mmCIF file of C-alpha atoms and ligand atoms in Angstrom:
data_model
loop_
_atom_site.group_PDB
_atom_site.id
_atom_site.type_symbol
_atom_site.label_atom_id
_atom_site.label_comp_id
_atom_site.label_asym_id
_atom_site.label_seq_id
_atom_site.Cartn_x
_atom_site.Cartn_y
_atom_site.Cartn_z
ATOM 1 C CA UNK A 1028 -62.065 4.183 77.852
ATOM 2 C CA UNK A 1029 -60.917 7.661 76.921
ATOM 3 C CA UNK A 1030 -63.363 10.406 76.110
ATOM 4 C CA UNK A 1031 -64.671 10.690 72.559
ATOM 5 C CA UNK A 1032 -66.285 13.771 71.127
ATOM 6 C CA UNK A 1033 -67.981 14.188 67.771
ATOM 7 C CA UNK A 1034 -69.580 17.343 66.368
ATOM 8 C CA UNK A 1035 -72.769 16.130 64.689
ATOM 9 C CA UNK A 1036 -74.107 19.403 63.382
ATOM 10 C CA UNK A 1037 -72.701 22.916 63.322
ATOM 11 C CA UNK A 1038 -75.489 25.353 62.566
ATOM 12 C CA UNK A 1039 -74.673 28.341 60.367
ATOM 13 C CA UNK A 1040 -77.036 30.387 62.526
ATOM 14 C CA UNK A 1041 -74.962 29.628 65.634
ATOM 15 C CA UNK A 1042 -74.280 26.733 67.949
ATOM 16 C CA UNK A 1043 -73.349 23.132 67.394
ATOM 17 C CA UNK A 1044 -74.658 19.765 68.509
ATOM 18 C CA UNK A 1045 -72.265 17.019 69.470
ATOM 19 C CA UNK A 1046 -71.997 13.695 71.274
ATOM 20 C CA UNK A 1047 -69.675 13.189 74.213
ATOM 21 C CA UNK A 1048 -68.795 9.607 75.070
ATOM 22 C CA UNK A 1049 -67.342 8.884 78.465
ATOM 23 C CA UNK A 1050 -66.309 5.405 79.511
ATOM 24 C CA UNK A 1051 -68.567 5.399 82.564
ATOM 25 C CA UNK A 1052 -71.779 6.643 80.913
ATOM 26 C CA UNK A 1053 -74.014 4.045 79.244
ATOM 27 C CA UNK A 1054 -75.074 6.479 76.519
ATOM 28 C CA UNK A 1055 -73.347 9.422 74.811
ATOM 29 C CA UNK A 1056 -74.221 12.788 76.323
ATOM 30 C CA UNK A 1057 -75.600 15.179 73.763
ATOM 31 C CA UNK A 1058 -74.063 18.645 73.753
ATOM 32 C CA UNK A 1059 -74.586 21.533 74.405
ATOM 33 C CA UNK A 1060 -75.028 20.140 77.900
ATOM 34 C CA UNK A 1061 -75.324 21.350 81.460
ATOM 35 C CA UNK A 1062 -73.023 19.900 84.094
ATOM 36 C CA UNK A 1063 -74.845 19.308 87.353
ATOM 37 C CA UNK A 1064 -73.281 21.446 90.056
ATOM 38 C CA UNK A 1065 -72.296 19.373 93.094
ATOM 39 C CA UNK A 1066 -70.653 19.613 96.442
ATOM 40 C CA UNK A 1067 -68.331 16.640 96.870
ATOM 41 C CA UNK A 1068 -69.861 14.784 93.964
ATOM 42 C CA UNK A 1069 -73.591 14.971 94.642
ATOM 43 C CA UNK A 1070 -76.040 17.752 93.748
ATOM 44 C CA UNK A 1071 -76.518 19.931 96.802
ATOM 45 C CA UNK A 1072 -79.921 18.623 97.915
ATOM 46 C CA UNK A 1073 -80.611 15.566 95.723
ATOM 47 C CA UNK A 1074 -79.863 12.109 97.132
ATOM 48 C CA UNK A 1075 -78.311 9.527 94.750
ATOM 49 C CA UNK A 1076 -81.517 7.490 94.441
ATOM 50 C CA UNK A 1077 -83.441 10.585 93.279
ATOM 51 C CA UNK A 1078 -80.797 11.377 90.643
ATOM 52 C CA UNK A 1079 -82.380 8.670 88.522
ATOM 53 C CA UNK A 1080 -85.613 10.705 88.366
ATOM 54 C CA UNK A 1081 -83.851 13.324 86.235
ATOM 55 C CA UNK A 1082 -83.942 13.080 82.420
ATOM 56 C CA UNK A 1083 -81.624 10.422 81.047
ATOM 57 C CA UNK A 1084 -78.889 10.766 79.748
ATOM 58 C CA UNK A 1085 -78.898 14.583 79.996
ATOM 59 C CA UNK A 1086 -78.232 14.501 83.726
ATOM 60 C CA UNK A 1087 -75.280 12.114 83.643
ATOM 61 C CA UNK A 1088 -72.470 14.639 83.773
ATOM 62 C CA UNK A 1089 -71.505 15.928 87.202
ATOM 63 C CA UNK A 1090 -69.149 18.764 88.030
ATOM 64 C CA UNK A 1091 -66.901 18.470 91.095
ATOM 65 C CA UNK A 1092 -64.307 20.723 92.640
ATOM 66 C CA UNK A 1093 -61.314 18.745 93.919
ATOM 67 C CA UNK A 1094 -60.856 21.556 96.466
ATOM 68 C CA UNK A 1095 -64.068 20.554 98.274
ATOM 69 C CA UNK A 1096 -62.480 17.244 99.234
ATOM 70 C CA UNK A 1097 -59.567 18.822 101.086
ATOM 71 C CA UNK A 1098 -61.520 18.943 104.357
ATOM 72 C CA UNK A 1099 -62.524 15.280 104.251
ATOM 73 C CA UNK A 1100 -60.954 12.033 103.220
ATOM 74 C CA UNK A 1101 -57.341 12.104 102.109
ATOM 75 C CA UNK A 1102 -56.858 11.716 98.366
ATOM 76 C CA UNK A 1103 -54.941 8.503 98.981
ATOM 77 C CA UNK A 1104 -57.987 7.083 100.801
ATOM 78 C CA UNK A 1105 -60.226 7.989 97.858
ATOM 79 C CA UNK A 1106 -57.707 6.241 95.627
ATOM 80 C CA UNK A 1107 -57.742 3.111 97.798
ATOM 81 C CA UNK A 1108 -61.555 3.051 97.617
ATOM 82 C CA UNK A 1109 -61.222 3.086 93.841
ATOM 83 C CA UNK A 1110 -61.726 6.755 92.896
ATOM 84 C CA UNK A 1111 -64.760 9.036 93.019
ATOM 85 C CA UNK A 1112 -67.072 6.867 90.915
ATOM 86 C CA UNK A 1113 -66.552 3.963 93.277
ATOM 87 C CA UNK A 1114 -66.686 6.060 96.459
ATOM 88 C CA UNK A 1115 -69.923 7.816 95.479
ATOM 89 C CA UNK A 1116 -71.364 4.696 93.880
ATOM 90 C CA UNK A 1117 -72.049 6.675 90.719
ATOM 91 C CA UNK A 1118 -70.605 4.181 88.281
ATOM 92 C CA UNK A 1119 -72.716 5.269 85.314
ATOM 93 C CA UNK A 1120 -72.084 9.006 85.598
ATOM 94 C CA UNK A 1121 -69.442 11.205 84.062
ATOM 95 C CA UNK A 1122 -67.420 13.397 86.426
ATOM 96 C CA UNK A 1123 -65.714 16.615 85.355
ATOM 97 C CA UNK A 1124 -63.282 18.203 87.823
ATOM 98 C CA UNK A 1125 -62.779 21.972 87.811
ATOM 99 C CA UNK A 1126 -60.806 23.646 90.595
ATOM 100 C CA UNK A 1127 -62.394 27.064 90.514
ATOM 101 C CA UNK A 1128 -61.388 29.596 93.103
ATOM 102 C CA UNK A 1129 -63.860 31.848 94.847
ATOM 103 C CA UNK A 1130 -61.636 34.586 93.431
ATOM 104 C CA UNK A 1131 -59.572 36.574 95.787
ATOM 105 C CA UNK A 1132 -57.027 38.495 93.857
ATOM 106 C CA UNK A 1133 -53.834 38.157 95.833
ATOM 107 C CA UNK A 1134 -51.100 40.752 95.518
ATOM 108 C CA UNK A 1135 -48.234 39.853 93.267
ATOM 109 C CA UNK A 1136 -45.264 38.630 95.262
ATOM 110 C CA UNK A 1137 -42.241 36.436 94.771
ATOM 111 C CA UNK A 1138 -43.597 34.119 97.440
ATOM 112 C CA UNK A 1139 -46.887 33.665 95.642
ATOM 113 C CA UNK A 1140 -45.076 32.921 92.384
ATOM 114 C CA UNK A 1141 -42.863 30.377 94.059
ATOM 115 C CA UNK A 1142 -45.662 28.659 95.916
ATOM 116 C CA UNK A 1143 -47.949 28.518 92.915
ATOM 117 C CA UNK A 1144 -51.678 29.150 92.926
ATOM 118 C CA UNK A 1145 -53.502 29.636 96.179
ATOM 119 C CA UNK A 1146 -57.158 28.685 96.436
ATOM 120 C CA UNK A 1147 -59.963 29.256 98.878
ATOM 121 C CA UNK A 1148 -60.816 25.835 100.306
ATOM 122 C CA UNK A 1149 -62.999 24.569 103.168
ATOM 123 C CA UNK A 1150 -59.762 24.482 105.176
ATOM 124 C CA UNK A 1151 -58.914 28.119 104.479
ATOM 125 C CA UNK A 1152 -56.698 29.552 101.781
ATOM 126 C CA UNK A 1153 -54.157 26.986 100.684
ATOM 127 C CA UNK A 1154 -51.342 26.920 98.204
ATOM 128 C CA UNK A 1155 -51.794 24.112 95.697
ATOM 129 C CA UNK A 1156 -49.175 23.644 93.021
ATOM 130 C CA UNK A 1157 -49.643 21.625 89.812
ATOM 131 C CA UNK A 1158 -47.939 18.578 91.382
ATOM 132 C CA UNK A 1159 -50.370 18.533 94.343
ATOM 133 C CA UNK A 1160 -53.281 19.032 91.990
ATOM 134 C CA UNK A 1161 -52.312 16.251 89.590
ATOM 135 C CA UNK A 1162 -51.837 13.890 92.544
ATOM 136 C CA UNK A 1163 -55.380 14.705 93.719
ATOM 137 C CA UNK A 1164 -56.750 14.141 90.219
ATOM 138 C CA UNK A 1165 -54.896 10.840 89.886
ATOM 139 C CA UNK A 1166 -56.495 9.639 93.127
ATOM 140 C CA UNK A 1167 -60.023 10.853 92.256
ATOM 141 C CA UNK A 1168 -59.992 9.597 88.638
ATOM 142 C CA UNK A 1169 -62.598 11.927 87.084
ATOM 143 C CA UNK A 1170 -63.482 11.443 83.410
ATOM 144 C CA UNK A 1171 -62.532 15.021 82.578
ATOM 145 C CA UNK A 1172 -60.410 17.555 84.452
ATOM 146 C CA UNK A 1173 -59.386 21.132 83.798
ATOM 147 C CA UNK A 1174 -55.828 22.247 84.485
ATOM 148 C CA UNK A 1175 -55.155 24.859 87.145
ATOM 149 C CA UNK A 1176 -55.996 28.423 86.194
ATOM 150 C CA UNK A 1177 -55.022 31.765 87.679
ATOM 151 C CA UNK A 1178 -58.433 33.398 87.244
ATOM 152 C CA UNK A 1179 -58.552 37.110 87.969
ATOM 153 C CA UNK A 1180 -61.485 39.537 88.077
ATOM 154 C CA UNK A 1181 -61.963 42.093 85.318
ATOM 155 C CA UNK A 1182 -60.747 45.047 87.371
ATOM 156 C CA UNK A 1183 -57.114 43.936 87.799
ATOM 157 C CA UNK A 1184 -54.328 45.758 85.960
ATOM 158 C CA UNK A 1185 -53.181 44.809 82.459
ATOM 159 C CA UNK A 1186 -49.930 43.601 83.981
ATOM 160 C CA UNK A 1187 -51.716 41.312 86.470
ATOM 161 C CA UNK A 1188 -53.957 39.978 83.714
ATOM 162 C CA UNK A 1189 -50.940 39.186 81.545
ATOM 163 C CA UNK A 1190 -49.313 37.402 84.491
ATOM 164 C CA UNK A 1191 -52.448 35.307 84.935
ATOM 165 C CA UNK A 1192 -52.180 34.114 81.314
ATOM 166 C CA UNK A 1193 -48.456 33.361 81.670
ATOM 167 C CA UNK A 1194 -49.039 31.408 84.876
ATOM 168 C CA UNK A 1195 -52.022 29.475 83.530
ATOM 169 C CA UNK A 1196 -50.056 28.358 80.454
ATOM 170 C CA UNK A 1197 -47.043 27.460 82.612
ATOM 171 C CA UNK A 1198 -49.210 25.433 84.996
ATOM 172 C CA UNK A 1199 -50.753 23.672 82.008
ATOM 173 C CA UNK A 1200 -47.272 22.623 80.890
ATOM 174 C CA UNK A 1201 -46.436 21.534 84.447
ATOM 175 C CA UNK A 1202 -49.623 19.436 84.661
ATOM 176 C CA UNK A 1203 -48.943 17.802 81.287
ATOM 177 C CA UNK A 1204 -45.282 17.148 82.165
ATOM 178 C CA UNK A 1205 -46.429 15.138 85.189
ATOM 179 C CA UNK A 1206 -48.077 12.799 82.694
ATOM 180 C CA UNK A 1207 -51.283 12.124 84.648
ATOM 181 C CA UNK A 1208 -52.894 8.807 83.855
ATOM 182 C CA UNK A 1209 -56.420 9.743 84.970
ATOM 183 C CA UNK A 1210 -59.092 11.238 82.716
ATOM 184 C CA UNK A 1211 -59.073 13.600 79.765
ATOM 185 C CA UNK A 1212 -57.224 16.887 80.206
ATOM 186 C CA UNK A 1213 -58.961 20.166 79.378
ATOM 187 C CA UNK A 1214 -56.490 23.029 78.984
ATOM 188 C CA UNK A 1215 -57.473 26.165 80.902
ATOM 189 C CA UNK A 1216 -57.965 29.406 78.958
ATOM 190 C CA UNK A 1217 -58.045 32.759 80.790
ATOM 191 C CA UNK A 1218 -57.256 36.362 79.830
ATOM 192 C CA UNK A 1219 -59.870 38.447 81.631
ATOM 193 C CA UNK A 1220 -61.553 41.264 79.684
ATOM 194 C CA UNK A 1221 -58.595 41.768 77.330
ATOM 195 C CA UNK A 1222 -59.187 40.446 73.781
ATOM 196 C CA UNK A 1223 -55.487 40.122 72.943
ATOM 197 C CA UNK A 1224 -54.704 38.218 76.140
ATOM 198 C CA UNK A 1225 -57.703 35.935 75.614
ATOM 199 C CA UNK A 1226 -56.488 35.160 72.089
ATOM 200 C CA UNK A 1227 -52.867 34.730 73.190
ATOM 201 C CA UNK A 1228 -53.884 32.268 75.898
ATOM 202 C CA UNK A 1229 -56.187 30.294 73.577
ATOM 203 C CA UNK A 1230 -53.465 30.100 70.896
ATOM 204 C CA UNK A 1231 -50.936 28.804 73.417
ATOM 205 C CA UNK A 1232 -53.319 26.210 74.857
ATOM 206 C CA UNK A 1233 -54.352 25.086 71.347
ATOM 207 C CA UNK A 1234 -50.705 24.132 70.673
ATOM 208 C CA UNK A 1235 -50.692 21.665 73.590
ATOM 209 C CA UNK A 1236 -51.753 18.033 73.555
ATOM 210 C CA UNK A 1237 -55.076 18.289 75.387
ATOM 211 C CA UNK A 1238 -58.445 16.593 74.882
ATOM 212 C CA UNK A 1239 -60.547 19.744 75.244
ATOM 213 C CA UNK A 1240 -60.645 23.269 76.577
ATOM 214 C CA UNK A 1241 -61.951 24.840 79.752
ATOM 215 C CA UNK A 1242 -62.670 28.564 79.586
ATOM 216 C CA UNK A 1243 -62.504 30.476 82.857
ATOM 217 C CA UNK A 1244 -62.570 34.076 83.949
ATOM 218 C CA UNK A 1245 -66.148 34.853 82.867
ATOM 219 C CA UNK A 1246 -68.763 36.261 85.219
ATOM 220 C CA UNK A 1247 -66.024 38.139 87.042
ATOM 221 C CA UNK A 1248 -66.944 41.728 86.265
ATOM 222 C CA UNK A 1249 -66.413 41.885 82.507
ATOM 223 C CA UNK A 1250 -68.794 44.128 80.565
ATOM 224 C CA UNK A 1251 -71.709 42.124 79.220
ATOM 225 C CA UNK A 1252 -71.599 43.841 75.812
ATOM 226 C CA UNK A 1253 -67.962 42.752 75.392
ATOM 227 C CA UNK A 1254 -68.653 39.075 76.036
ATOM 228 C CA UNK A 1255 -69.465 38.033 72.427
ATOM 229 C CA UNK A 1256 -66.167 39.472 71.168
ATOM 230 C CA UNK A 1257 -64.242 37.924 74.073
ATOM 231 C CA UNK A 1258 -65.788 34.525 73.373
ATOM 232 C CA UNK A 1259 -65.032 34.869 69.654
ATOM 233 C CA UNK A 1260 -61.406 35.775 70.402
ATOM 234 C CA UNK A 1261 -61.079 32.389 72.111
ATOM 235 C CA UNK A 1262 -63.293 30.106 70.044
ATOM 236 C CA UNK A 1263 -61.962 31.345 66.682
ATOM 237 C CA UNK A 1264 -58.498 29.960 67.422
ATOM 238 C CA UNK A 1265 -59.515 26.665 69.042
ATOM 239 C CA UNK A 1266 -59.818 23.541 66.888
ATOM 240 C CA UNK A 1267 -63.415 22.571 66.079
ATOM 241 C CA UNK A 1268 -63.053 18.883 66.845
ATOM 242 C CA UNK A 1269 -62.411 19.236 70.583
ATOM 243 C CA UNK A 1270 -65.048 20.058 73.218
ATOM 244 C CA UNK A 1271 -65.168 23.432 74.982
ATOM 245 C CA UNK A 1272 -66.366 23.824 78.536
ATOM 246 C CA UNK A 1273 -67.028 27.129 80.285
ATOM 247 C CA UNK A 1274 -67.605 28.263 83.872
ATOM 248 C CA UNK A 1275 -69.281 31.473 84.934
ATOM 249 C CA UNK A 1276 -72.194 31.674 82.455
ATOM 250 C CA UNK A 1277 -75.486 30.490 83.956
ATOM 251 C CA UNK A 1278 -78.511 32.665 83.156
ATOM 252 C CA UNK A 1279 -80.640 31.508 80.195
ATOM 253 C CA UNK A 1280 -79.466 34.470 78.094
ATOM 254 C CA UNK A 1281 -75.835 33.704 78.970
ATOM 255 C CA UNK A 1282 -76.268 30.043 78.058
ATOM 256 C CA UNK A 1283 -77.705 31.046 74.673
ATOM 257 C CA UNK A 1284 -74.831 33.467 74.121
ATOM 258 C CA UNK A 1285 -72.263 30.789 74.965
ATOM 259 C CA UNK A 1286 -73.931 28.228 72.705
ATOM 260 C CA UNK A 1287 -74.048 30.752 69.880
ATOM 261 C CA UNK A 1288 -70.291 31.203 70.287
ATOM 262 C CA UNK A 1289 -69.697 27.430 70.089
ATOM 263 C CA UNK A 1290 -69.495 26.316 73.741
ATOM 264 C CA UNK A 1291 -70.396 22.667 74.367
ATOM 265 C CA UNK A 1292 -70.415 22.230 78.154
ATOM 266 C CA UNK A 1293 -71.615 24.609 80.873
ATOM 267 C CA UNK A 1294 -70.472 24.470 84.479
ATOM 268 C CA UNK A 1295 -72.897 26.695 86.385
ATOM 269 C CA UNK A 1296 -74.285 27.121 89.894
ATOM 270 C CA UNK A 1297 -77.391 28.951 88.607
ATOM 271 C CA UNK A 1298 -79.796 26.134 89.552
ATOM 272 C CA UNK A 1299 -78.248 25.831 93.008
ATOM 273 C CA UNK A 1300 -78.466 29.585 93.666
ATOM 274 C CA UNK A 1301 -82.125 29.693 92.570
ATOM 275 C CA UNK A 1302 -82.974 26.733 94.771
ATOM 276 C CA UNK A 1303 -81.219 28.223 97.760
ATOM 277 C CA UNK A 1304 -83.304 31.380 97.365
ATOM 278 C CA UNK A 1305 -86.573 29.388 97.214
ATOM 279 C CA UNK A 1306 -87.170 30.090 93.520
ATOM 280 C CA UNK A 1307 -88.676 27.693 90.984
ATOM 281 C CA UNK A 1308 -88.063 28.104 87.244
ATOM 282 C CA UNK A 1309 -91.301 28.563 85.317
ATOM 283 C CA UNK A 1310 -90.253 29.968 81.934
ATOM 284 C CA UNK A 1311 -91.838 28.345 78.922
ATOM 285 C CA UNK A 1312 -90.056 25.568 77.073
ATOM 286 C CA UNK A 1313 -92.087 26.204 73.960
ATOM 287 C CA UNK A 1314 -90.047 25.111 70.940
ATOM 288 C CA UNK A 1315 -90.901 28.241 69.045
ATOM 289 C CA UNK A 1316 -89.506 30.328 71.850
ATOM 290 C CA UNK A 1317 -92.885 31.836 72.761
ATOM 291 C CA UNK A 1318 -92.304 32.372 76.401
ATOM 292 C CA UNK A 1319 -95.182 34.021 78.098
ATOM 293 C CA UNK A 1320 -98.896 34.081 78.364
ATOM 294 C CA UNK A 1321 -99.408 37.739 79.102
ATOM 295 C CA UNK A 1322 -102.908 37.116 80.466
ATOM 296 C CA UNK A 1323 -101.231 35.496 83.446
ATOM 297 C CA UNK A 1324 -99.572 38.775 84.253
ATOM 298 C CA UNK A 1325 -102.670 39.818 86.164
ATOM 299 C CA UNK A 1326 -102.215 36.901 88.544
ATOM 300 C CA UNK A 1327 -98.498 36.505 88.734
ATOM 301 C CA UNK A 1328 -95.989 39.123 87.701
ATOM 302 C CA UNK A 1329 -92.763 37.216 87.247
ATOM 303 C CA UNK A 1330 -93.378 34.584 84.609
ATOM 304 C CA UNK A 1331 -89.828 33.258 84.501
ATOM 305 C CA UNK A 1332 -89.613 32.096 88.092
ATOM 306 C CA UNK A 1333 -91.694 32.069 91.268
ATOM 307 C CA UNK A 1334 -90.678 32.345 94.898
ATOM 308 C CA UNK A 1335 -92.112 29.439 96.838
ATOM 309 C CA UNK A 1336 -91.342 31.086 100.139
ATOM 310 C CA UNK A 1337 -93.982 33.717 99.319
ATOM 311 C CA UNK A 1338 -97.103 33.828 101.461
ATOM 312 C CA UNK A 1339 -99.303 33.724 98.369
ATOM 313 C CA UNK A 1340 -98.626 29.968 98.139
ATOM 314 C CA UNK A 1341 -99.811 29.277 101.652
ATOM 315 C CA UNK A 1342 -102.991 31.305 101.425
ATOM 316 C CA UNK A 1343 -104.599 32.398 98.192
ATOM 317 C CA UNK A 1344 -106.989 35.319 97.943
ATOM 318 C CA UNK A 1345 -109.993 32.972 97.884
ATOM 319 C CA UNK A 1346 -108.842 31.395 101.149
ATOM 320 C CA UNK A 1347 -107.828 28.123 99.495
ATOM 321 C CA UNK A 1348 -104.232 27.014 99.367
ATOM 322 C CA UNK A 1349 -102.457 26.678 96.026
ATOM 323 C CA UNK A 1350 -102.919 22.983 95.342
ATOM 324 C CA UNK A 1351 -101.362 23.026 91.877
ATOM 325 C CA UNK A 1352 -97.844 21.829 90.977
ATOM 326 C CA UNK A 1353 -95.104 24.329 90.118
ATOM 327 C CA UNK A 1354 -95.826 23.739 86.423
ATOM 328 C CA UNK A 1355 -98.833 21.794 85.234
ATOM 329 C CA UNK A 1356 -97.082 20.346 82.178
ATOM 330 C CA UNK A 1357 -93.766 19.521 83.887
ATOM 331 C CA UNK A 1358 -92.960 15.811 84.129
ATOM 332 C CA UNK A 1359 -90.444 16.037 86.964
ATOM 333 C CA UNK A 1360 -90.826 14.043 90.181
ATOM 334 C CA UNK A 1361 -91.766 17.158 92.151
ATOM 335 C CA UNK A 1362 -94.504 18.368 89.810
ATOM 336 C CA UNK A 1363 -95.961 14.885 89.419
ATOM 337 C CA UNK A 1364 -96.261 14.385 93.171
ATOM 338 C CA UNK A 1365 -96.390 17.670 95.062
ATOM 339 C CA UNK A 1366 -98.110 21.037 95.194
ATOM 340 C CA UNK A 1367 -96.808 24.562 95.632
ATOM 341 C CA UNK A 1368 -98.677 24.752 98.951
ATOM 342 C CA UNK A 1369 -96.803 21.713 100.291
ATOM 343 C CA UNK A 1370 -93.392 23.030 99.245
ATOM 344 C CA UNK A 1371 -94.247 26.394 100.806
ATOM 345 C CA UNK A 1372 -95.195 24.554 104.016
ATOM 346 C CA UNK A 1373 -91.853 22.691 103.976
ATOM 347 C CA UNK A 1374 -90.043 26.015 103.730
ATOM 348 C CA UNK A 1375 -92.063 27.414 106.628
ATOM 349 C CA UNK A 1376 -91.123 24.514 108.906
ATOM 350 C CA UNK A 1377 -87.497 24.525 107.706
ATOM 351 C CA UNK A 1378 -87.599 21.049 106.195
ATOM 352 C CA UNK A 1379 -84.719 20.386 103.806
ATOM 353 C CA UNK A 1380 -87.137 18.405 101.620
ATOM 354 C CA UNK A 1381 -88.270 21.816 100.307
ATOM 355 C CA UNK A 1382 -84.884 22.414 98.692
ATOM 356 C CA UNK A 1383 -84.714 18.792 97.539
ATOM 357 C CA UNK A 1384 -88.042 19.017 95.685
ATOM 358 C CA UNK A 1385 -87.140 22.429 94.323
ATOM 359 C CA UNK A 1386 -83.707 21.363 93.091
ATOM 360 C CA UNK A 1387 -85.269 18.374 91.319
ATOM 361 C CA UNK A 1388 -87.718 20.653 89.490
ATOM 362 C CA UNK A 1389 -85.153 23.363 88.667
ATOM 363 C CA UNK A 1390 -82.567 20.862 87.438
ATOM 364 C CA UNK A 1391 -85.159 19.021 85.353
ATOM 365 C CA UNK A 1392 -86.428 22.291 83.881
ATOM 366 C CA UNK A 1393 -82.962 23.570 82.992
ATOM 367 C CA UNK A 1394 -81.957 20.251 81.450
ATOM 368 C CA UNK A 1395 -85.120 20.417 79.326
ATOM 369 C CA UNK A 1396 -84.142 23.972 78.307
ATOM 370 C CA UNK A 1397 -80.855 22.550 76.961
ATOM 371 C CA UNK A 1398 -82.798 19.809 75.162
ATOM 372 C CA UNK A 1399 -85.033 22.382 73.451
ATOM 373 C CA UNK A 1400 -81.933 24.359 72.406
ATOM 374 C CA UNK A 1401 -80.351 21.249 70.890
ATOM 375 C CA UNK A 1402 -83.513 20.585 68.910
ATOM 376 C CA UNK A 1403 -83.467 24.166 67.650
ATOM 377 C CA UNK A 1404 -79.856 23.761 66.467
ATOM 378 C CA UNK A 1405 -80.653 20.441 64.764
ATOM 379 C CA UNK A 1406 -83.595 22.058 62.957
ATOM 380 C CA UNK A 1407 -81.483 25.051 61.890
ATOM 381 C CA UNK A 1408 -83.635 27.555 63.785
ATOM 382 C CA UNK A 1409 -81.372 28.365 66.746
ATOM 383 C CA UNK A 1410 -80.928 32.019 65.815
ATOM 384 C CA UNK A 1411 -84.684 32.581 65.622
ATOM 385 C CA UNK A 1412 -85.242 30.660 68.852
ATOM 386 C CA UNK A 1413 -82.629 32.729 70.662
ATOM 387 C CA UNK A 1414 -84.011 36.038 69.387
ATOM 388 C CA UNK A 1415 -87.598 35.144 70.308
ATOM 389 C CA UNK A 1416 -86.614 33.856 73.710
ATOM 390 C CA UNK A 1417 -84.621 36.950 74.647
ATOM 391 C CA UNK A 1418 -87.167 39.356 73.175
ATOM 392 C CA UNK A 1419 -90.059 37.769 75.051
ATOM 393 C CA UNK A 1420 -88.139 38.004 78.330
ATOM 394 C CA UNK A 1421 -87.436 41.668 77.600
ATOM 395 C CA UNK A 1422 -91.100 42.300 76.807
ATOM 396 C CA UNK A 1423 -92.029 40.421 79.947
ATOM 397 C CA UNK A 1424 -89.907 42.757 82.044
ATOM 398 C CA UNK A 1425 -91.706 45.740 80.532
ATOM 399 C CA UNK A 1426 -95.073 44.065 81.115
ATOM 400 C CA UNK A 1427 -94.063 43.360 84.674
ATOM 401 C CA UNK A 1428 -93.232 47.031 85.138
ATOM 402 C CA UNK A 1429 -96.634 48.009 83.676
ATOM 403 C CA UNK A 1430 -98.381 45.679 86.111
ATOM 404 C CA UNK A 1431 -96.521 47.088 89.101
HETATM 405 ZN ZN1 ZN B 2638 -91.360 20.183 87.706
#
């Protein structure tokens, strides 16, 4: 079954709620939605059996990078197994493939143009042309896949940025000409920090026969105050009825900004990066957007996240260990079963279970954040929610400074 997407409510105060149906998922995925970041198809520290502990169906869309598979099984072997769903035994999940580079801006050369895009892979930097890429996609059979993009950081020249748009549109045509049978194609939109190039690229991609749009080139050094206008330059020329996915926006404020602009799907490594650093998300999911209990400031300064590697969780001032969960009202597997003291202990003895428990909590918490945002859009109070949320985080930072 091909993908289906319906916009259920577009809020005049920003954002829209939709339903994304993928053949493999038992229920439609409500958008705006977070794609779970994975390495080779599975979240970094969560085993497949624990995936079911995450909220359903919010957690049923996984992001993969086809480039991660270059060091392992050949694409033809994955194809013989039956594709990624079959290989990973994730039959009821949606898989979205995005081949995002770790961004090394290569010098312009005739050779590079002839060879096509080159990407950083586990096997080193490799040249992968649209034909190679489409063959990989055809073998992996994701539900959704973005076409190849020549993403460049914000500091490249105007000429290089223009070339990146030209190449990305040409590679889109090359991918479509190969007539891939697998999945729904999302046309890649780039253009760096230049409004005209962003608009030009979006207009060109909107003319093509694609099922949705993938927006790249954000989080690569563009000025934060220019982001709303850059997003508008793209979204204003894309048709409303097709879904829009973005990479590079991950912080709560960035998610809210993207949703306000009309983004439906977010591919982000924010949860992974937090988990790797030992942090647990603790910001409030209050529907009204009231984020912080300032009385708590005396005990704990950062009220948006805590560092579970900190000694304070192994020995409290009253000589008793912190026996409470990360969040008392959180319903995730970790908070229902384990304490901060235990997770801190796991970190101290270098047990990977620490990251597993932390990734479960952080993923659950961020998925619930998306759920609260969707409710705010449905109720027509997204703008107020966004303002309150951002303002309370700003006030919190000032309060934190006062406490220091
Ligand atoms: Zn939790």
